Amino acid sequence: PPTIVVNGDVGVSPGTAVTGFPPGQVIGGTIQVGPSSLAAGAQSDLTTAYNIAAGESPSTSVGRTNRIGMGETLVAGVYNSTSSLEVRGSLTLSGQGMFVFQAASTLLADTGSSINFINGASACDVFWQVGSSATIQTGAAFAGNILALTSITVDTGDTIVGRALARNGAVTLDDDDIITAPGCAASTSPSPSTSPSTSPST
């Protein structure tokens, strides 16, 4: 039957509600809840990482359309949208270094969109700082660490190589989603703990 697979940790703090596990599966990680759990430390780390990412000086504006992708290749840097940010089609990230995407309001990954890596680029070094909420639409192959101020919604049949971290709201997953936390070096920054800070729900 359709289910959710998280290869890593699932957590919520300061709350205690994690729903959908089972039938959802947590592989190679644990479920952490409450103010005294590892999730509390992850929540604090998330706030730090969010503020660092938000404070990075933008080197490139994504322009008036607020869209990236459609076969585009980007190198490491800080990319800023003064409102929403939309990932369309195929986006390729090239080369080593940090990729920071700042969305003043929402982040949207379109249905069937994908993020690809070449020349040493890694999901560990990709950070999506979202001023409100993020939505990953059906069938997207997304990558990087989503740092959302409010909430994150992951629609049906998505894959995420990275982390879905929400500061003040829920992370909501749908059927057939697969999230895999990449093995990242401890020196990678800005980076929160590997434990998500809010609970997926179905």
GROMACS .gro file of C-alpha atoms in nm:
model
  202
    1PRO     CA    1   0.000   0.000   0.000
    2PRO     CA    2   0.110   0.363  -0.044
    3THR     CA    3   0.324   0.482   0.244
    4ILE     CA    4   0.585   0.732   0.355
    5VAL     CA    5   0.952   0.647   0.402
    6VAL     CA    6   1.186   0.873   0.597
    7ASN     CA    7   1.552   0.769   0.589
    8GLY     CA    8   1.658   0.969   0.894
    9ASP     CA    9   1.494   1.117   1.200
   10VAL     CA   10   1.142   1.249   1.254
   11GLY     CA   11   1.069   1.487   1.538
   12VAL     CA   12   0.855   1.759   1.685
   13SER     CA   13   0.926   2.012   1.959
   14PRO     CA   14   0.783   2.150   2.178
   15GLY     CA   15   0.475   1.942   2.084
   16THR     CA   16   0.439   1.564   2.101
   17ALA     CA   17   0.207   1.473   1.810
   18VAL     CA   18   0.352   1.261   1.529
   19THR     CA   19   0.085   1.095   1.314
   20GLY     CA   20   0.107   0.851   1.023
   21PHE     CA   21   0.396   0.641   1.162
   22PRO     CA   22   0.298   0.359   1.113
   23PRO     CA   23   0.212   0.296   0.837
   24GLY     CA   24   0.489   0.540   0.750
   25GLN     CA   25   0.840   0.403   0.801
   26VAL     CA   26   1.139   0.560   0.973
   27ILE     CA   27   1.459   0.388   0.858
   28GLY     CA   28   1.799   0.447   1.014
   29GLY     CA   29   1.661   0.707   1.253
   30THR     CA   30   1.422   0.760   1.544
   31ILE     CA   31   1.106   0.954   1.627
   32GLN     CA   32   1.177   1.228   1.880
   33VAL     CA   33   0.906   1.432   2.051
   34GLY     CA   34   0.876   1.688   2.328
   35PRO     CA   35   1.081   1.965   2.484
   36SER     CA   36   1.336   1.728   2.642
   37SER     CA   37   1.404   1.528   2.324
   38LEU     CA   38   1.672   1.562   2.060
   39ALA     CA   39   1.409   1.745   1.856
   40ALA     CA   40   1.433   2.040   2.097
   41GLY     CA   41   1.799   2.080   2.008
   42ALA     CA   42   1.713   2.046   1.640
   43GLN     CA   43   1.454   2.322   1.674
   44SER     CA   44   1.714   2.553   1.825
   45ASP     CA   45   1.963   2.462   1.552
   46LEU     CA   46   1.698   2.529   1.290
   47THR     CA   47   1.638   2.880   1.423
   48THR     CA   48   2.012   2.951   1.408
   49ALA     CA   49   2.046   2.811   1.055
   50TYR     CA   50   1.738   3.002   0.936
   51ASN     CA   51   1.870   3.332   1.066
   52ILE     CA   52   2.214   3.274   0.914
   53ALA     CA   53   2.065   3.186   0.575
   54ALA     CA   54   1.828   3.484   0.586
   55GLY     CA   55   2.117   3.716   0.667
   56GLU     CA   56   2.342   3.611   0.380
   57SER     CA   57   2.405   3.894   0.135
   58PRO     CA   58   2.234   3.809  -0.195
   59SER     CA   59   2.474   3.790  -0.486
   60THR     CA   60   2.205   3.730  -0.747
   61SER     CA   61   1.840   3.827  -0.779
   62VAL     CA   62   1.621   3.565  -0.942
   63GLY     CA   63   1.447   3.849  -1.126
   64ARG     CA   64   1.091   3.965  -1.164
   65THR     CA   65   0.952   3.623  -1.259
   66ASN     CA   66   1.074   3.471  -0.929
   67ARG     CA   67   1.136   3.144  -1.113
   68ILE     CA   68   1.436   2.917  -1.149
   69GLY     CA   69   1.479   2.595  -1.342
   70MET     CA   70   1.362   2.503  -1.694
   71GLY     CA   71   1.705   2.364  -1.780
   72GLU     CA   72   1.899   2.634  -1.594
   73THR     CA   73   2.242   2.566  -1.437
   74LEU     CA   74   2.353   2.767  -1.132
   75VAL     CA   75   2.685   2.784  -0.950
   76ALA     CA   76   2.733   2.828  -0.575
   77GLY     CA   77   2.609   3.155  -0.433
   78VAL     CA   78   2.319   3.335  -0.271
   79TYR     CA   79   2.002   3.370  -0.477
   80ASN     CA   80   1.729   3.604  -0.357
   81SER     CA   81   1.361   3.649  -0.435
   82THR     CA   82   1.186   3.944  -0.275
   83SER     CA   83   0.855   3.756  -0.280
   84SER     CA   84   0.781   3.394  -0.373
   85LEU     CA   85   1.023   3.150  -0.540
   86GLU     CA   86   0.920   2.881  -0.789
   87VAL     CA   87   1.130   2.587  -0.909
   88ARG     CA   88   1.017   2.487  -1.257
   89GLY     CA   89   1.131   2.194  -1.470
   90SER     CA   90   1.494   2.089  -1.427
   91LEU     CA   91   1.739   2.289  -1.216
   92THR     CA   92   2.107   2.188  -1.216
   93LEU     CA   93   2.349   2.298  -0.944
   94SER     CA   94   2.714   2.290  -1.045
   95GLY     CA   95   3.037   2.292  -0.846
   96GLN     CA   96   3.138   2.282  -0.482
   97GLY     CA   97   3.031   2.552  -0.240
   98MET     CA   98   2.719   2.675  -0.065
   99PHE     CA   99   2.390   2.735  -0.245
  100VAL     CA  100   2.148   2.957  -0.048
  101PHE     CA  101   1.806   3.036  -0.191
  102GLN     CA  102   1.613   3.307  -0.007
  103ALA     CA  103   1.237   3.330  -0.063
  104ALA     CA  104   1.075   3.621   0.119
  105SER     CA  105   0.738   3.448   0.114
  106THR     CA  106   0.658   3.103  -0.031
  107LEU     CA  107   0.860   2.831  -0.202
  108LEU     CA  108   0.694   2.616  -0.468
  109ALA     CA  109   0.851   2.318  -0.647
  110ASP     CA  110   0.633   2.245  -0.949
  111THR     CA  111   0.486   1.905  -1.035
  112GLY     CA  112   0.756   1.688  -1.193
  113SER     CA  113   1.036   1.937  -1.127
  114SER     CA  114   1.384   1.812  -1.041
  115ILE     CA  115   1.712   1.930  -0.891
  116ASN     CA  116   2.033   1.776  -1.021
  117PHE     CA  117   2.398   1.798  -0.915
  118ILE     CA  118   2.717   1.807  -1.121
  119ASN     CA  119   3.084   1.892  -1.068
  120GLY     CA  120   3.088   1.817  -0.695
  121ALA     CA  121   2.769   1.998  -0.592
  122SER     CA  122   2.585   1.827  -0.307
  123ALA     CA  123   2.243   1.840  -0.140
  124CYS     CA  124   2.430   1.893   0.188
  125ASP     CA  125   2.527   2.241   0.072
  126VAL     CA  126   2.185   2.359  -0.046
  127PHE     CA  127   1.963   2.569   0.182
  128TRP     CA  128   1.614   2.699   0.102
  129GLN     CA  129   1.526   2.980   0.345
  130VAL     CA  130   1.151   3.034   0.319
  131GLY     CA  131   0.980   3.336   0.476
  132SER     CA  132   0.645   3.159   0.508
  133SER     CA  133   0.557   2.811   0.378
  134ALA     CA  134   0.692   2.564   0.122
  135THR     CA  135   0.502   2.327  -0.107
  136ILE     CA  136   0.661   2.041  -0.300
  137GLN     CA  137   0.408   1.940  -0.564
  138THR     CA  138   0.331   1.588  -0.692
  139GLY     CA  139   0.613   1.386  -0.842
  140ALA     CA  140   0.893   1.633  -0.773
  141ALA     CA  141   1.253   1.524  -0.716
  142PHE     CA  142   1.366   1.792  -0.471
  143ALA     CA  143   1.697   1.835  -0.290
  144GLY     CA  144   1.848   2.045  -0.015
  145ASN     CA  145   1.753   2.162   0.331
  146ILE     CA  146   1.419   2.344   0.351
  147LEU     CA  147   1.420   2.597   0.637
  148ALA     CA  148   1.062   2.726   0.651
  149LEU     CA  149   0.934   2.984   0.896
  150THR     CA  150   0.583   2.838   0.893
  151SER     CA  151   0.501   2.501   0.736
  152ILE     CA  152   0.601   2.252   0.466
  153THR     CA  153   0.363   2.046   0.252
  154VAL     CA  154   0.498   1.754   0.048
  155ASP     CA  155   0.245   1.620  -0.203
  156THR     CA  156   0.210   1.264  -0.337
  157GLY     CA  157   0.502   1.072  -0.485
  158ASP     CA  158   0.782   1.314  -0.408
  159THR     CA  159   1.145   1.239  -0.330
  160ILE     CA  160   1.357   1.473  -0.121
  161VAL     CA  161   1.729   1.431  -0.065
  162GLY     CA  162   1.776   1.667   0.226
  163ARG     CA  163   1.568   1.782   0.521
  164ALA     CA  164   1.222   1.933   0.566
  165LEU     CA  165   1.237   2.165   0.870
  166ALA     CA  166   0.956   2.397   0.981
  167ARG     CA  167   0.996   2.644   1.266
  168ASN     CA  168   0.638   2.727   1.364
  169GLY     CA  169   0.411   2.483   1.180
  170ALA     CA  170   0.383   2.125   1.061
  171VAL     CA  171   0.562   1.919   0.800
  172THR     CA  172   0.282   1.735   0.618
  173LEU     CA  173   0.367   1.438   0.397
  174ASP     CA  174   0.141   1.250   0.154
  175ASP     CA  175   0.145   0.895   0.011
  176ASP     CA  176   0.456   0.753  -0.157
  177ASP     CA  177   0.692   1.026  -0.036
  178ILE     CA  178   1.055   0.934   0.028
  179ILE     CA  179   1.280   1.168   0.227
  180THR     CA  180   1.647   1.084   0.271
  181ALA     CA  181   1.875   1.287   0.495
  182PRO     CA  182   2.214   1.301   0.319
  183GLY     CA  183   2.533   1.215   0.502
  184CYS     CA  184   2.684   1.561   0.546
  185ALA     CA  185   3.017   1.664   0.696
  186ALA     CA  186   2.988   1.826   1.037
  187SER     CA  187   3.154   2.140   0.904
  188THR     CA  188   2.872   2.212   0.659
  189SER     CA  189   2.712   2.546   0.755
  190PRO     CA  190   2.451   2.683   0.791
  191SER     CA  191   2.320   2.342   0.889
  192PRO     CA  192   2.070   2.233   1.154
  193SER     CA  193   2.079   1.900   1.333
  194THR     CA  194   1.978   1.593   1.135
  195SER     CA  195   1.660   1.564   1.343
  196PRO     CA  196   1.361   1.741   1.182
  197SER     CA  197   1.192   1.991   1.408
  198THR     CA  198   0.830   1.923   1.328
  199SER     CA  199   0.624   1.615   1.267
  200PRO     CA  200   0.505   1.483   0.933
  201SER     CA  201   0.135   1.402   0.932
  202THR     CA  202  -0.098   1.231   0.690
   0.00000   0.00000   0.00000
